[in-house]
Amino acid sequence: MHQTTDWWAYDGTLHAPLATALRGACSCGWRAAALHPLDWQEVAAEGPDRYDTSGPEADWDQHITDVEQRTVPVPEDVTALLAQLRTRLDALATDAPLAALRAVAALEYPVAEAARTAACNARADDQPWDTIATALGLTEPDTRTRLHRYARRP
């Protein structure tokens, strides 16, 4: 059977399972302990887009806050530069898409080189994979995949 994370698809129609509650979840595998009862009559009246999902969303927000508190912080000046660059590239992609493509191309090599150097240095420190994963806010398998991919970049 096809599966989806769209909670409203589990309404019991067309042989789909009937969801009785919602709970927060994350792609890292985390699942909230709290179950938030689901009122299908209210869903039918309001529509799934207007149904109150604030309970599971708050659980997920807390999970993300907890993960971020365990990660290595990115220096504030780098965070500000990245935000400024993202804003400018977004605007450029709309106003001058060819210029945006040239800018992205110009970033590819230095970003790949920095990723390769950082990945190699992180592994050279002989830190356990779970420590690196926690520092990056990723699962251990995702961390291994990412660092191996970065280390192989030319």
Short mmCIF file of C-alpha atoms in Angstrom, two decimals:
data_model
loop_
_atom_site.label_atom_id
_atom_site.label_comp_id
_atom_site.label_asym_id
_atom_site.label_seq_id
_atom_site.Cartn_x
_atom_site.Cartn_y
_atom_site.Cartn_z
CA MET A 1 0.00 0.00 0.00
CA HIS A 2 1.20 3.50 -0.81
CA GLN A 3 2.21 5.52 2.24
CA THR A 4 2.27 9.26 2.71
CA THR A 5 3.02 11.69 5.50
CA ASP A 6 -0.09 13.70 4.60
CA TRP A 7 -2.14 12.95 7.71
CA TRP A 8 -5.43 13.85 6.05
CA ALA A 9 -5.02 10.96 3.58
CA TYR A 10 -5.68 8.49 6.42
CA ASP A 11 -9.40 9.22 6.57
CA GLY A 12 -10.60 5.64 6.17
CA THR A 13 -11.86 6.07 2.61
CA LEU A 14 -10.84 3.82 -0.27
CA HIS A 15 -9.47 1.21 2.17
CA ALA A 16 -7.03 3.69 3.74
CA PRO A 17 -6.41 3.31 7.46
CA LEU A 18 -8.33 5.68 9.72
CA ALA A 19 -6.06 7.92 11.79
CA THR A 20 -7.33 8.66 15.28
CA ALA A 21 -4.55 10.99 16.41
CA LEU A 22 -1.71 13.14 15.17
CA ARG A 23 1.81 13.28 16.53
CA GLY A 24 4.94 15.14 15.61
CA ALA A 25 7.62 13.31 13.65
CA CYS A 26 10.94 14.14 12.04
CA SER A 27 12.93 12.72 9.14
CA CYS A 28 15.67 11.82 11.65
CA GLY A 29 13.41 9.10 13.04
CA TRP A 30 12.17 11.00 16.10
CA ARG A 31 8.51 10.51 17.00
CA ALA A 32 6.76 12.57 19.67
CA ALA A 33 5.36 10.73 22.65
CA ALA A 34 2.23 12.89 22.76
CA LEU A 35 -0.76 11.89 20.66
CA HIS A 36 -3.18 14.65 19.68
CA PRO A 37 -6.72 13.32 19.09
CA LEU A 38 -8.04 13.84 15.58
CA ASP A 39 -11.64 15.00 15.08
CA TRP A 40 -12.68 14.02 11.55
CA GLN A 41 -15.96 15.93 11.85
CA GLU A 42 -14.00 19.10 12.45
CA VAL A 43 -11.66 18.24 9.56
CA ALA A 44 -14.71 17.82 7.30
CA ALA A 45 -16.13 21.15 8.45
CA GLU A 46 -12.89 23.16 8.38
CA GLY A 47 -10.91 21.29 5.71
CA PRO A 48 -7.50 19.73 6.36
CA ASP A 49 -5.64 22.98 5.62
CA ARG A 50 -7.51 24.81 8.38
CA TYR A 51 -7.51 22.01 10.96
CA ASP A 52 -5.60 22.87 14.13
CA THR A 53 -2.31 20.94 14.00
CA SER A 54 -0.57 23.22 16.50
CA GLY A 55 -0.07 20.39 19.02
CA PRO A 56 2.15 18.15 16.85
CA GLU A 57 3.80 21.23 15.32
CA ALA A 58 4.76 22.47 18.80
CA ASP A 59 6.18 19.03 19.62
CA TRP A 60 8.26 19.14 16.41
CA ASP A 61 9.41 22.71 17.14
CA GLN A 62 10.62 21.57 20.58
CA HIS A 63 12.43 18.62 19.00
CA ILE A 64 14.19 20.95 16.54
CA THR A 65 15.13 23.31 19.39
CA ASP A 66 16.58 20.36 21.34
CA VAL A 67 18.57 19.20 18.29
CA GLU A 68 19.87 22.70 17.58
CA GLN A 69 21.02 23.10 21.19
CA ARG A 70 23.22 20.00 20.79
CA THR A 71 24.74 21.05 17.47
CA VAL A 72 27.93 22.97 16.84
CA PRO A 73 26.97 26.62 16.39
CA VAL A 74 27.74 28.36 13.12
CA PRO A 75 29.51 31.67 13.84
CA GLU A 76 27.13 34.63 13.75
CA ASP A 77 29.05 36.43 11.02
CA VAL A 78 28.84 33.35 8.77
CA THR A 79 25.13 32.94 9.52
CA ALA A 80 24.54 36.59 8.60
CA LEU A 81 26.55 36.26 5.38
CA LEU A 82 24.66 33.11 4.40
CA ALA A 83 21.31 34.77 5.04
CA GLN A 84 22.35 37.82 3.02
CA LEU A 85 23.62 35.62 0.19
CA ARG A 86 20.43 33.56 0.17
CA THR A 87 18.27 36.69 0.02
CA ARG A 88 20.35 38.16 -2.79
CA LEU A 89 20.44 34.92 -4.81
CA ASP A 90 16.67 34.50 -4.45
CA ALA A 91 16.11 38.02 -5.79
CA LEU A 92 18.67 37.53 -8.54
CA ALA A 93 17.06 34.23 -9.60
CA THR A 94 13.83 36.15 -10.19
CA ASP A 95 15.25 39.36 -11.68
CA ALA A 96 18.29 38.07 -13.56
CA PRO A 97 18.28 34.26 -13.67
CA LEU A 98 21.39 33.98 -15.86
CA ALA A 99 23.36 36.15 -13.45
CA ALA A 100 22.10 33.98 -10.59
CA LEU A 101 23.31 30.86 -12.40
CA ARG A 102 26.75 32.43 -12.88
CA ALA A 103 26.89 33.35 -9.18
CA VAL A 104 25.91 29.82 -8.15
CA ALA A 105 28.53 28.38 -10.52
CA ALA A 106 31.16 30.64 -8.98
CA LEU A 107 30.24 29.29 -5.53
CA GLU A 108 30.31 25.61 -6.46
CA TYR A 109 34.08 25.08 -6.37
CA PRO A 110 34.88 26.97 -3.14
CA VAL A 111 31.91 25.38 -1.36
CA ALA A 112 32.91 21.89 -2.53
CA GLU A 113 36.54 22.49 -1.53
CA ALA A 114 35.56 23.77 1.92
CA ALA A 115 33.23 20.77 2.38
CA ARG A 116 36.00 18.36 1.36
CA THR A 117 38.55 19.94 3.71
CA ALA A 118 36.08 20.07 6.62
CA ALA A 119 34.95 16.46 6.09
CA CYS A 120 38.53 15.19 5.94
CA ASN A 121 39.52 17.21 9.01
CA ALA A 122 36.45 16.04 10.96
CA ARG A 123 37.38 12.41 10.28
CA ALA A 124 41.09 13.05 10.98
CA ASP A 125 40.13 14.05 14.54
CA ASP A 126 38.99 10.42 15.08
CA GLN A 127 35.73 11.50 16.67
CA PRO A 128 33.04 8.79 16.85
CA TRP A 129 30.33 8.98 14.19
CA ASP A 130 27.63 9.55 16.79
CA THR A 131 29.52 12.59 18.14
CA ILE A 132 29.85 14.07 14.65
CA ALA A 133 26.18 13.32 13.93
CA THR A 134 25.06 15.09 17.10
CA ALA A 135 27.26 18.09 16.31
CA LEU A 136 25.73 18.36 12.83
CA GLY A 137 22.15 17.68 13.95
CA LEU A 138 21.89 14.64 11.69
CA THR A 139 21.35 10.92 12.07
CA GLU A 140 24.49 8.80 12.06
CA PRO A 141 23.72 7.21 8.65
CA ASP A 142 23.02 10.64 7.12
CA THR A 143 26.26 11.96 8.61
CA ARG A 144 28.31 9.09 7.17
CA THR A 145 26.72 9.59 3.75
CA ARG A 146 27.26 13.34 3.79
CA LEU A 147 30.87 13.23 4.94
CA HIS A 148 31.76 10.49 2.45
CA ARG A 149 30.13 12.51 -0.33
CA TYR A 150 31.95 15.69 0.71
CA ALA A 151 35.30 13.91 1.00
CA ARG A 152 35.00 12.53 -2.55
CA ARG A 153 34.29 15.89 -4.17
CA PRO A 154 37.11 17.09 -6.42
#
